[in-house]
Amino acid sequence: MYEPIRPKSVVHRVDGNRTAPAYPQSSRGEALDIQLAGHLAALLAVTDELGLDDDGAVRIAAQVTRLRGSQPVRVAYPALADGADTRTLHRRAHDLAARALLVAASRADTAAAILAAQRMDAHTAALDSVDLAGAH
């Protein structure tokens, strides 16, 4: 007797096309927007943790709002104690700004790229000042 080599396909076809997937599809640009917003939101959290309530934090929040369509959640952290490891936080912020710069450059977002580069410079300068203060 004849037996089929393959079982019947489980893909249900509608008008010759596959059915739509059960999960939303996003374009490369949308995926990069989501990734950039995530890096900037994390950078904003570290900026808040450092207690830097400056123009940079406001500009980061504005970029996150632009990318997500909603304002980022901000948390008020207690002031860092004198013995707190600000070096680690500045390094983390520098790394997050570098990641944001990479994603912003890949999606050709000039405003976010400039902001990320400026934040990298600011955290590099802060690391240098922490090193100088610790050397004395």
mmCIF file of N, CA and C in Angstrom:
data_model
loop_
_atom_site.group_PDB
_atom_site.id
_atom_site.type_symbol
_atom_site.label_atom_id
_atom_site.label_comp_id
_atom_site.label_asym_id
_atom_site.label_seq_id
_atom_site.Cartn_x
_atom_site.Cartn_y
_atom_site.Cartn_z
ATOM 1 N N MET A 1 0.835 -1.185 0.000
ATOM 2 C CA MET A 1 0.000 0.000 0.000
ATOM 3 C C MET A 1 0.868 1.231 0.000
ATOM 4 N N TYR A 2 0.317 2.296 -0.481
ATOM 5 C CA TYR A 2 1.018 3.572 -0.551
ATOM 6 C C TYR A 2 0.801 4.357 0.732
ATOM 7 N N GLU A 3 1.906 4.854 1.299
ATOM 8 C CA GLU A 3 1.814 5.732 2.455
ATOM 9 C C GLU A 3 2.463 7.054 2.097
ATOM 10 N N PRO A 4 1.860 8.162 2.520
ATOM 11 C CA PRO A 4 2.464 9.463 2.185
ATOM 12 C C PRO A 4 3.828 9.623 2.860
ATOM 13 N N ILE A 5 4.735 10.267 2.169
ATOM 14 C CA ILE A 5 6.078 10.499 2.687
ATOM 15 C C ILE A 5 6.044 11.542 3.802
ATOM 16 N N ARG A 6 5.282 12.573 3.601
ATOM 17 C CA ARG A 6 5.169 13.643 4.601
ATOM 18 C C ARG A 6 3.736 13.756 5.074
ATOM 19 N N PRO A 7 3.583 14.146 6.318
ATOM 20 C CA PRO A 7 2.214 14.416 6.763
ATOM 21 C C PRO A 7 1.722 15.725 6.149
ATOM 22 N N LYS A 8 0.460 15.928 6.245
ATOM 23 C CA LYS A 8 -0.107 17.163 5.706
ATOM 24 C C LYS A 8 0.446 18.364 6.463
ATOM 25 N N SER A 9 0.549 19.480 5.782
ATOM 26 C CA SER A 9 1.051 20.710 6.382
ATOM 27 C C SER A 9 0.079 21.213 7.441
ATOM 28 N N VAL A 10 0.641 21.730 8.510
ATOM 29 C CA VAL A 10 -0.202 22.282 9.567
ATOM 30 C C VAL A 10 -0.432 23.776 9.376
ATOM 31 N N VAL A 11 0.216 24.353 8.367
ATOM 32 C CA VAL A 11 0.035 25.776 8.079
ATOM 33 C C VAL A 11 -1.274 25.946 7.335
ATOM 34 N N HIS A 12 -2.146 26.726 7.903
ATOM 35 C CA HIS A 12 -3.431 26.990 7.269
ATOM 36 C C HIS A 12 -3.272 28.169 6.323
ATOM 37 N N ARG A 13 -3.713 27.991 5.148
ATOM 38 C CA ARG A 13 -3.538 29.051 4.150
ATOM 39 C C ARG A 13 -4.871 29.721 3.882
ATOM 40 N N VAL A 14 -4.792 31.037 3.763
ATOM 41 C CA VAL A 14 -5.958 31.832 3.420
ATOM 42 C C VAL A 14 -5.629 32.539 2.120
ATOM 43 N N ASP A 15 -6.347 32.286 1.103
ATOM 44 C CA ASP A 15 -6.107 32.854 -0.222
ATOM 45 C C ASP A 15 -4.671 32.605 -0.678
ATOM 46 N N GLY A 16 -4.115 31.464 -0.357
ATOM 47 C CA GLY A 16 -2.772 31.124 -0.800
ATOM 48 C C GLY A 16 -1.658 31.744 0.032
ATOM 49 N N ASN A 17 -1.980 32.576 0.996
ATOM 50 C CA ASN A 17 -0.965 33.218 1.840
ATOM 51 C C ASN A 17 -0.987 32.606 3.224
ATOM 52 N N ARG A 18 0.136 32.709 3.896
ATOM 53 C CA ARG A 18 0.184 32.254 5.284
ATOM 54 C C ARG A 18 -0.655 33.182 6.150
ATOM 55 N N THR A 19 -1.131 32.638 7.212
ATOM 56 C CA THR A 19 -1.892 33.471 8.140
ATOM 57 C C THR A 19 -0.926 34.403 8.867
ATOM 58 N N ALA A 20 -1.443 35.484 9.362
ATOM 59 C CA ALA A 20 -0.632 36.467 10.079
ATOM 60 C C ALA A 20 -0.123 35.857 11.374
ATOM 61 N N PRO A 21 1.121 36.181 11.755
ATOM 62 C CA PRO A 21 1.634 35.637 13.015
ATOM 63 C C PRO A 21 0.848 36.184 14.207
ATOM 64 N N ALA A 22 0.897 35.451 15.299
ATOM 65 C CA ALA A 22 0.142 35.826 16.488
ATOM 66 C C ALA A 22 0.819 36.938 17.276
ATOM 67 N N TYR A 23 2.028 37.326 16.902
ATOM 68 C CA TYR A 23 2.745 38.377 17.604
ATOM 69 C C TYR A 23 3.031 39.530 16.645
ATOM 70 N N PRO A 24 3.137 40.745 17.163
ATOM 71 C CA PRO A 24 3.355 41.894 16.278
ATOM 72 C C PRO A 24 4.766 41.885 15.698
ATOM 73 N N GLN A 25 4.871 42.267 14.461
ATOM 74 C CA GLN A 25 6.156 42.391 13.778
ATOM 75 C C GLN A 25 6.593 43.843 13.851
ATOM 76 N N SER A 26 7.887 44.078 14.046
ATOM 77 C CA SER A 26 8.376 45.448 14.042
ATOM 78 C C SER A 26 9.494 45.556 13.017
ATOM 79 N N SER A 27 9.628 46.725 12.478
ATOM 80 C CA SER A 27 10.673 46.961 11.496
ATOM 81 C C SER A 27 12.010 47.151 12.201
ATOM 82 N N ARG A 28 13.060 47.173 11.439
ATOM 83 C CA ARG A 28 14.391 47.385 12.014
ATOM 84 C C ARG A 28 14.458 48.742 12.689
ATOM 85 N N GLY A 29 13.876 49.772 12.069
ATOM 86 C CA GLY A 29 13.868 51.116 12.653
ATOM 87 C C GLY A 29 13.137 51.157 13.978
ATOM 88 N N GLU A 30 11.998 50.458 14.046
ATOM 89 C CA GLU A 30 11.241 50.412 15.300
ATOM 90 C C GLU A 30 12.019 49.669 16.383
ATOM 91 N N ALA A 31 12.681 48.592 15.996
ATOM 92 C CA ALA A 31 13.476 47.837 16.963
ATOM 93 C C ALA A 31 14.627 48.685 17.497
ATOM 94 N N LEU A 32 15.257 49.472 16.624
ATOM 95 C CA LEU A 32 16.344 50.351 17.060
ATOM 96 C C LEU A 32 15.828 51.466 17.956
ATOM 97 N N ASP A 33 14.635 51.980 17.651
ATOM 98 C CA ASP A 33 14.018 52.996 18.519
ATOM 99 C C ASP A 33 13.788 52.446 19.920
ATOM 100 N N ILE A 34 13.284 51.232 20.000
ATOM 101 C CA ILE A 34 13.018 50.605 21.292
ATOM 102 C C ILE A 34 14.326 50.407 22.053
ATOM 103 N N GLN A 35 15.357 49.932 21.341
ATOM 104 C CA GLN A 35 16.650 49.698 21.971
ATOM 105 C C GLN A 35 17.275 51.006 22.447
ATOM 106 N N LEU A 36 17.206 52.046 21.612
ATOM 107 C CA LEU A 36 17.767 53.348 21.979
ATOM 108 C C LEU A 36 17.041 53.935 23.184
ATOM 109 N N ALA A 37 15.727 53.845 23.177
ATOM 110 C CA ALA A 37 14.944 54.349 24.317
ATOM 111 C C ALA A 37 15.320 53.604 25.600
ATOM 112 N N GLY A 38 15.559 52.313 25.507
ATOM 113 C CA GLY A 38 15.956 51.536 26.678
ATOM 114 C C GLY A 38 17.307 51.961 27.228
ATOM 115 N N HIS A 39 18.287 52.164 26.329
ATOM 116 C CA HIS A 39 19.610 52.609 26.770
ATOM 117 C C HIS A 39 19.539 53.998 27.402
ATOM 118 N N LEU A 40 18.776 54.887 26.785
ATOM 119 C CA LEU A 40 18.658 56.243 27.332
ATOM 120 C C LEU A 40 17.911 56.247 28.666
ATOM 121 N N ALA A 41 16.894 55.407 28.794
ATOM 122 C CA ALA A 41 16.165 55.320 30.068
ATOM 123 C C ALA A 41 17.081 54.793 31.172
ATOM 124 N N ALA A 42 17.911 53.815 30.848
ATOM 125 C CA ALA A 42 18.866 53.301 31.839
ATOM 126 C C ALA A 42 19.886 54.371 32.203
ATOM 127 N N LEU A 43 20.342 55.133 31.201
ATOM 128 C CA LEU A 43 21.272 56.239 31.462
ATOM 129 C C LEU A 43 20.620 57.282 32.364
ATOM 130 N N LEU A 44 19.366 57.566 32.134
ATOM 131 C CA LEU A 44 18.638 58.517 32.972
ATOM 132 C C LEU A 44 18.530 58.001 34.410
ATOM 133 N N ALA A 45 18.301 56.713 34.581
ATOM 134 C CA ALA A 45 18.207 56.141 35.929
ATOM 135 C C ALA A 45 19.530 56.286 36.673
ATOM 136 N N VAL A 46 20.644 56.030 35.990
ATOM 137 C CA VAL A 46 21.954 56.165 36.640
ATOM 138 C C VAL A 46 22.242 57.637 36.924
ATOM 139 N N THR A 47 21.850 58.510 36.011
ATOM 140 C CA THR A 47 22.018 59.953 36.222
ATOM 141 C C THR A 47 21.246 60.394 37.457
ATOM 142 N N ASP A 48 20.023 59.902 37.599
ATOM 143 C CA ASP A 48 19.219 60.212 38.787
ATOM 144 C C ASP A 48 19.855 59.629 40.045
ATOM 145 N N GLU A 49 20.406 58.409 39.930
ATOM 146 C CA GLU A 49 21.036 57.776 41.082
ATOM 147 C C GLU A 49 22.267 58.564 41.537
ATOM 148 N N LEU A 50 22.979 59.159 40.573
ATOM 149 C CA LEU A 50 24.130 59.991 40.913
ATOM 150 C C LEU A 50 23.712 61.325 41.532
ATOM 151 N N GLY A 51 22.435 61.659 41.392
ATOM 152 C CA GLY A 51 21.949 62.925 41.932
ATOM 153 C C GLY A 51 22.250 64.093 41.021
ATOM 154 N N LEU A 52 22.472 63.818 39.743
ATOM 155 C CA LEU A 52 22.772 64.879 38.778
ATOM 156 C C LEU A 52 21.466 65.401 38.196
ATOM 157 N N ASP A 53 20.947 66.414 38.805
ATOM 158 C CA ASP A 53 19.708 67.026 38.328
ATOM 159 C C ASP A 53 20.097 68.206 37.454
ATOM 160 N N ASP A 54 20.655 67.906 36.292
ATOM 161 C CA ASP A 54 21.172 68.944 35.419
ATOM 162 C C ASP A 54 20.440 68.949 34.084
ATOM 163 N N ASP A 55 20.926 69.791 33.194
ATOM 164 C CA ASP A 55 20.335 69.905 31.863
ATOM 165 C C ASP A 55 20.429 68.583 31.111
ATOM 166 N N GLY A 56 21.479 67.820 31.350
ATOM 167 C CA GLY A 56 21.635 66.534 30.678
ATOM 168 C C GLY A 56 20.494 65.586 30.987
ATOM 169 N N ALA A 57 20.090 65.523 32.243
ATOM 170 C CA ALA A 57 18.989 64.643 32.635
ATOM 171 C C ALA A 57 17.679 65.064 31.964
ATOM 172 N N VAL A 58 17.472 66.357 31.868
ATOM 173 C CA VAL A 58 16.257 66.866 31.216
ATOM 174 C C VAL A 58 16.265 66.500 29.734
ATOM 175 N N ARG A 59 17.418 66.646 29.102
ATOM 176 C CA ARG A 59 17.539 66.323 27.672
ATOM 177 C C ARG A 59 17.404 64.824 27.418
ATOM 178 N N ILE A 60 17.947 64.004 28.313
ATOM 179 C CA ILE A 60 17.790 62.552 28.172
ATOM 180 C C ILE A 60 16.313 62.191 28.285
ATOM 181 N N ALA A 61 15.626 62.753 29.278
ATOM 182 C CA ALA A 61 14.194 62.481 29.468
ATOM 183 C C ALA A 61 13.389 62.898 28.239
ATOM 184 N N ALA A 62 13.760 64.015 27.630
ATOM 185 C CA ALA A 62 13.061 64.473 26.427
ATOM 186 C C ALA A 62 13.250 63.491 25.268
ATOM 187 N N GLN A 63 14.446 62.941 25.129
ATOM 188 C CA GLN A 63 14.691 61.971 24.060
ATOM 189 C C GLN A 63 13.916 60.675 24.305
ATOM 190 N N VAL A 64 13.883 60.224 25.548
ATOM 191 C CA VAL A 64 13.119 59.014 25.869
ATOM 192 C C VAL A 64 11.645 59.251 25.576
ATOM 193 N N THR A 65 11.136 60.414 25.942
ATOM 194 C CA THR A 65 9.740 60.750 25.669
ATOM 195 C C THR A 65 9.470 60.752 24.165
ATOM 196 N N ARG A 66 10.387 61.313 23.392
ATOM 197 C CA ARG A 66 10.228 61.357 21.932
ATOM 198 C C ARG A 66 10.186 59.942 21.352
ATOM 199 N N LEU A 67 11.055 59.067 21.833
ATOM 200 C CA LEU A 67 11.146 57.720 21.276
ATOM 201 C C LEU A 67 10.020 56.808 21.731
ATOM 202 N N ARG A 68 9.610 56.932 22.996
ATOM 203 C CA ARG A 68 8.577 56.045 23.547
ATOM 204 C C ARG A 68 7.171 56.601 23.408
ATOM 205 N N GLY A 69 7.070 57.907 23.318
ATOM 206 C CA GLY A 69 5.754 58.516 23.270
ATOM 207 C C GLY A 69 5.166 58.766 24.644
ATOM 208 N N SER A 70 5.927 58.489 25.685
ATOM 209 C CA SER A 70 5.476 58.754 27.051
ATOM 210 C C SER A 70 6.681 59.132 27.901
ATOM 211 N N GLN A 71 6.404 59.844 28.977
ATOM 212 C CA GLN A 71 7.481 60.306 29.851
ATOM 213 C C GLN A 71 8.101 59.128 30.595
ATOM 214 N N PRO A 72 9.429 59.147 30.790
ATOM 215 C CA PRO A 72 10.061 58.071 31.553
ATOM 216 C C PRO A 72 9.752 58.193 33.033
ATOM 217 N N VAL A 73 9.804 57.078 33.712
ATOM 218 C CA VAL A 73 9.605 57.057 35.158
ATOM 219 C C VAL A 73 10.887 57.562 35.807
ATOM 220 N N ARG A 74 10.750 58.525 36.697
ATOM 221 C CA ARG A 74 11.907 59.075 37.408
ATOM 222 C C ARG A 74 11.777 58.721 38.875
ATOM 223 N N VAL A 75 12.894 58.339 39.486
ATOM 224 C CA VAL A 75 12.920 57.964 40.889
ATOM 225 C C VAL A 75 13.868 58.905 41.610
ATOM 226 N N ALA A 76 13.426 59.427 42.732
ATOM 227 C CA ALA A 76 14.289 60.284 43.543
ATOM 228 C C ALA A 76 15.113 59.393 44.463
ATOM 229 N N TYR A 77 16.418 59.391 44.248
ATOM 230 C CA TYR A 77 17.323 58.597 45.075
ATOM 231 C C TYR A 77 17.827 59.450 46.221
ATOM 232 N N PRO A 78 18.114 58.836 47.354
ATOM 233 C CA PRO A 78 18.725 59.605 48.449
ATOM 234 C C PRO A 78 20.121 60.052 48.020
ATOM 235 N N ALA A 79 20.593 61.129 48.623
ATOM 236 C CA ALA A 79 21.920 61.648 48.279
ATOM 237 C C ALA A 79 22.978 60.590 48.564
ATOM 238 N N LEU A 80 23.976 60.529 47.685
ATOM 239 C CA LEU A 80 25.057 59.562 47.868
ATOM 240 C C LEU A 80 25.879 59.929 49.087
ATOM 241 N N ALA A 81 26.234 58.951 49.855
ATOM 242 C CA ALA A 81 27.092 59.183 51.020
ATOM 243 C C ALA A 81 28.505 59.479 50.536
ATOM 244 N N ASP A 82 29.303 60.072 51.407
ATOM 245 C CA ASP A 82 30.672 60.424 51.030
ATOM 246 C C ASP A 82 31.467 59.206 50.574
ATOM 247 N N GLY A 83 31.227 58.061 51.143
ATOM 248 C CA GLY A 83 31.973 56.864 50.803
ATOM 249 C C GLY A 83 31.377 56.079 49.646
ATOM 250 N N ALA A 84 30.289 56.582 49.062
ATOM 251 C CA ALA A 84 29.637 55.865 47.966
ATOM 252 C C ALA A 84 30.572 55.777 46.763
ATOM 253 N N ASP A 85 30.436 54.713 46.003
ATOM 254 C CA ASP A 85 31.301 54.494 44.864
ATOM 255 C C ASP A 85 30.734 55.204 43.628
ATOM 256 N N THR A 86 30.971 56.491 43.562
ATOM 257 C CA THR A 86 30.507 57.260 42.403
ATOM 258 C C THR A 86 31.259 56.860 41.145
ATOM 259 N N ARG A 87 32.471 56.356 41.309
ATOM 260 C CA ARG A 87 33.266 55.917 40.158
ATOM 261 C C ARG A 87 32.508 54.841 39.367
ATOM 262 N N THR A 88 31.958 53.861 40.067
ATOM 263 C CA THR A 88 31.229 52.768 39.414
ATOM 264 C C THR A 88 29.998 53.302 38.678
ATOM 265 N N LEU A 89 29.294 54.224 39.316
ATOM 266 C CA LEU A 89 28.106 54.792 38.668
ATOM 267 C C LEU A 89 28.478 55.606 37.432
ATOM 268 N N HIS A 90 29.562 56.384 37.511
ATOM 269 C CA HIS A 90 29.987 57.156 36.335
ATOM 270 C C HIS A 90 30.446 56.230 35.207
ATOM 271 N N ARG A 91 31.111 55.136 35.556
ATOM 272 C CA ARG A 91 31.508 54.167 34.521
ATOM 273 C C ARG A 91 30.292 53.541 33.870
ATOM 274 N N ARG A 92 29.312 53.173 34.693
ATOM 275 C CA ARG A 92 28.078 52.586 34.160
ATOM 276 C C ARG A 92 27.370 53.580 33.248
ATOM 277 N N ALA A 93 27.297 54.839 33.677
ATOM 278 C CA ALA A 93 26.653 55.862 32.856
ATOM 279 C C ALA A 93 27.419 56.064 31.551
ATOM 280 N N HIS A 94 28.740 56.061 31.619
ATOM 281 C CA HIS A 94 29.562 56.207 30.415
ATOM 282 C C HIS A 94 29.295 55.048 29.452
ATOM 283 N N ASP A 95 29.244 53.821 29.964
ATOM 284 C CA ASP A 95 28.976 52.655 29.127
ATOM 285 C C ASP A 95 27.591 52.715 28.493
ATOM 286 N N LEU A 96 26.602 53.132 29.260
ATOM 287 C CA LEU A 96 25.244 53.252 28.722
ATOM 288 C C LEU A 96 25.168 54.332 27.648
ATOM 289 N N ALA A 97 25.873 55.444 27.872
ATOM 290 C CA ALA A 97 25.898 56.508 26.861
ATOM 291 C C ALA A 97 26.588 56.012 25.588
ATOM 292 N N ALA A 98 27.630 55.194 25.739
ATOM 293 C CA ALA A 98 28.317 54.638 24.571
ATOM 294 C C ALA A 98 27.394 53.707 23.789
ATOM 295 N N ARG A 99 26.623 52.896 24.489
ATOM 296 C CA ARG A 99 25.664 52.008 23.820
ATOM 297 C C ARG A 99 24.596 52.821 23.099
ATOM 298 N N ALA A 100 24.115 53.866 23.763
ATOM 299 C CA ALA A 100 23.118 54.728 23.132
ATOM 300 C C ALA A 100 23.698 55.404 21.890
ATOM 301 N N LEU A 101 24.959 55.827 21.964
ATOM 302 C CA LEU A 101 25.612 56.449 20.807
ATOM 303 C C LEU A 101 25.693 55.472 19.646
ATOM 304 N N LEU A 102 26.033 54.245 19.916
ATOM 305 C CA LEU A 102 26.143 53.231 18.872
ATOM 306 C C LEU A 102 24.804 53.006 18.180
ATOM 307 N N VAL A 103 23.743 52.863 18.961
ATOM 308 C CA VAL A 103 22.418 52.633 18.384
ATOM 309 C C VAL A 103 21.928 53.878 17.655
ATOM 310 N N ALA A 104 22.155 55.059 18.239
ATOM 311 C CA ALA A 104 21.722 56.304 17.601
ATOM 312 C C ALA A 104 22.436 56.498 16.259
ATOM 313 N N ALA A 105 23.708 56.148 16.207
ATOM 314 C CA ALA A 105 24.448 56.270 14.949
ATOM 315 C C ALA A 105 23.917 55.281 13.912
ATOM 316 N N SER A 106 23.571 54.073 14.333
ATOM 317 C CA SER A 106 23.080 53.080 13.381
ATOM 318 C C SER A 106 21.704 53.434 12.831
ATOM 319 N N ARG A 107 20.937 54.202 13.569
ATOM 320 C CA ARG A 107 19.621 54.620 13.060
ATOM 321 C C ARG A 107 19.626 56.057 12.553
ATOM 322 N N ALA A 108 20.828 56.673 12.518
ATOM 323 C CA ALA A 108 21.011 58.033 11.992
ATOM 324 C C ALA A 108 20.174 59.061 12.756
ATOM 325 N N ASP A 109 20.139 58.941 14.069
ATOM 326 C CA ASP A 109 19.438 59.890 14.932
ATOM 327 C C ASP A 109 20.485 60.863 15.479
ATOM 328 N N THR A 110 20.656 61.976 14.797
ATOM 329 C CA THR A 110 21.702 62.927 15.126
ATOM 330 C C THR A 110 21.537 63.511 16.521
ATOM 331 N N ALA A 111 20.322 63.883 16.880
ATOM 332 C CA ALA A 111 20.088 64.509 18.183
ATOM 333 C C ALA A 111 20.461 63.565 19.323
ATOM 334 N N ALA A 112 20.042 62.314 19.225
ATOM 335 C CA ALA A 112 20.358 61.346 20.273
ATOM 336 C C ALA A 112 21.850 61.022 20.287
ATOM 337 N N ALA A 113 22.477 60.972 19.110
ATOM 338 C CA ALA A 113 23.916 60.689 19.033
ATOM 339 C C ALA A 113 24.727 61.807 19.685
ATOM 340 N N ILE A 114 24.363 63.045 19.404
ATOM 341 C CA ILE A 114 25.064 64.183 20.002
ATOM 342 C C ILE A 114 24.887 64.171 21.514
ATOM 343 N N LEU A 115 23.676 63.945 21.969
ATOM 344 C CA LEU A 115 23.410 63.888 23.412
ATOM 345 C C LEU A 115 24.221 62.777 24.073
ATOM 346 N N ALA A 116 24.245 61.600 23.465
ATOM 347 C CA ALA A 116 24.990 60.480 24.043
ATOM 348 C C ALA A 116 26.481 60.796 24.104
ATOM 349 N N ALA A 117 27.024 61.403 23.054
ATOM 350 C CA ALA A 117 28.449 61.764 23.051
ATOM 351 C C ALA A 117 28.744 62.797 24.141
ATOM 352 N N GLN A 118 27.856 63.761 24.316
ATOM 353 C CA GLN A 118 28.045 64.767 25.368
ATOM 354 C C GLN A 118 27.993 64.135 26.754
ATOM 355 N N ARG A 119 27.090 63.163 26.944
ATOM 356 C CA ARG A 119 27.013 62.491 28.244
ATOM 357 C C ARG A 119 28.250 61.644 28.490
ATOM 358 N N MET A 120 28.789 61.024 27.441
ATOM 359 C CA MET A 120 30.037 60.274 27.595
ATOM 360 C C MET A 120 31.151 61.211 28.059
ATOM 361 N N ASP A 121 31.248 62.383 27.418
ATOM 362 C CA ASP A 121 32.266 63.374 27.808
ATOM 363 C C ASP A 121 32.074 63.830 29.251
ATOM 364 N N ALA A 122 30.829 64.075 29.639
ATOM 365 C CA ALA A 122 30.546 64.543 30.997
ATOM 366 C C ALA A 122 30.948 63.494 32.031
ATOM 367 N N HIS A 123 30.663 62.234 31.750
ATOM 368 C CA HIS A 123 31.007 61.190 32.715
ATOM 369 C C HIS A 123 32.505 60.886 32.710
ATOM 370 N N THR A 124 33.168 61.075 31.579
ATOM 371 C CA THR A 124 34.633 60.947 31.548
ATOM 372 C C THR A 124 35.263 62.039 32.402
ATOM 373 N N ALA A 125 34.758 63.260 32.265
ATOM 374 C CA ALA A 125 35.268 64.368 33.079
ATOM 375 C C ALA A 125 34.998 64.131 34.557
ATOM 376 N N ALA A 126 33.830 63.587 34.872
ATOM 377 C CA ALA A 126 33.509 63.292 36.275
ATOM 378 C C ALA A 126 34.440 62.206 36.823
ATOM 379 N N LEU A 127 34.741 61.209 36.014
ATOM 380 C CA LEU A 127 35.699 60.170 36.449
ATOM 381 C C LEU A 127 37.078 60.753 36.695
ATOM 382 N N ASP A 128 37.493 61.665 35.816
ATOM 383 C CA ASP A 128 38.801 62.312 35.987
ATOM 384 C C ASP A 128 38.842 63.133 37.291
ATOM 385 N N SER A 129 37.741 63.832 37.580
ATOM 386 C CA SER A 129 37.724 64.635 38.804
ATOM 387 C C SER A 129 37.684 63.748 40.048
ATOM 388 N N VAL A 130 37.027 62.600 39.969
ATOM 389 C CA VAL A 130 37.013 61.657 41.092
ATOM 390 C C VAL A 130 38.425 61.116 41.303
ATOM 391 N N ASP A 131 39.128 60.834 40.207
ATOM 392 C CA ASP A 131 40.514 60.352 40.309
ATOM 393 C C ASP A 131 41.418 61.408 40.942
ATOM 394 N N LEU A 132 41.245 62.672 40.544
ATOM 395 C CA LEU A 132 42.058 63.739 41.103
ATOM 396 C C LEU A 132 41.771 63.946 42.581
ATOM 397 N N ALA A 133 40.503 63.863 42.933
ATOM 398 C CA ALA A 133 40.132 64.059 44.336
ATOM 399 C C ALA A 133 40.659 62.910 45.197
ATOM 400 N N GLY A 134 40.704 61.726 44.641
ATOM 401 C CA GLY A 134 41.187 60.577 45.390
ATOM 402 C C GLY A 134 42.692 60.553 45.498
ATOM 403 N N ALA A 135 43.394 61.259 44.600
ATOM 404 C CA ALA A 135 44.853 61.257 44.602
ATOM 405 C C ALA A 135 45.411 62.170 45.693
ATOM 406 N N HIS A 136 44.617 63.109 46.168
ATOM 407 C CA HIS A 136 45.121 64.048 47.176
ATOM 408 C C HIS A 136 45.024 63.517 48.546
#
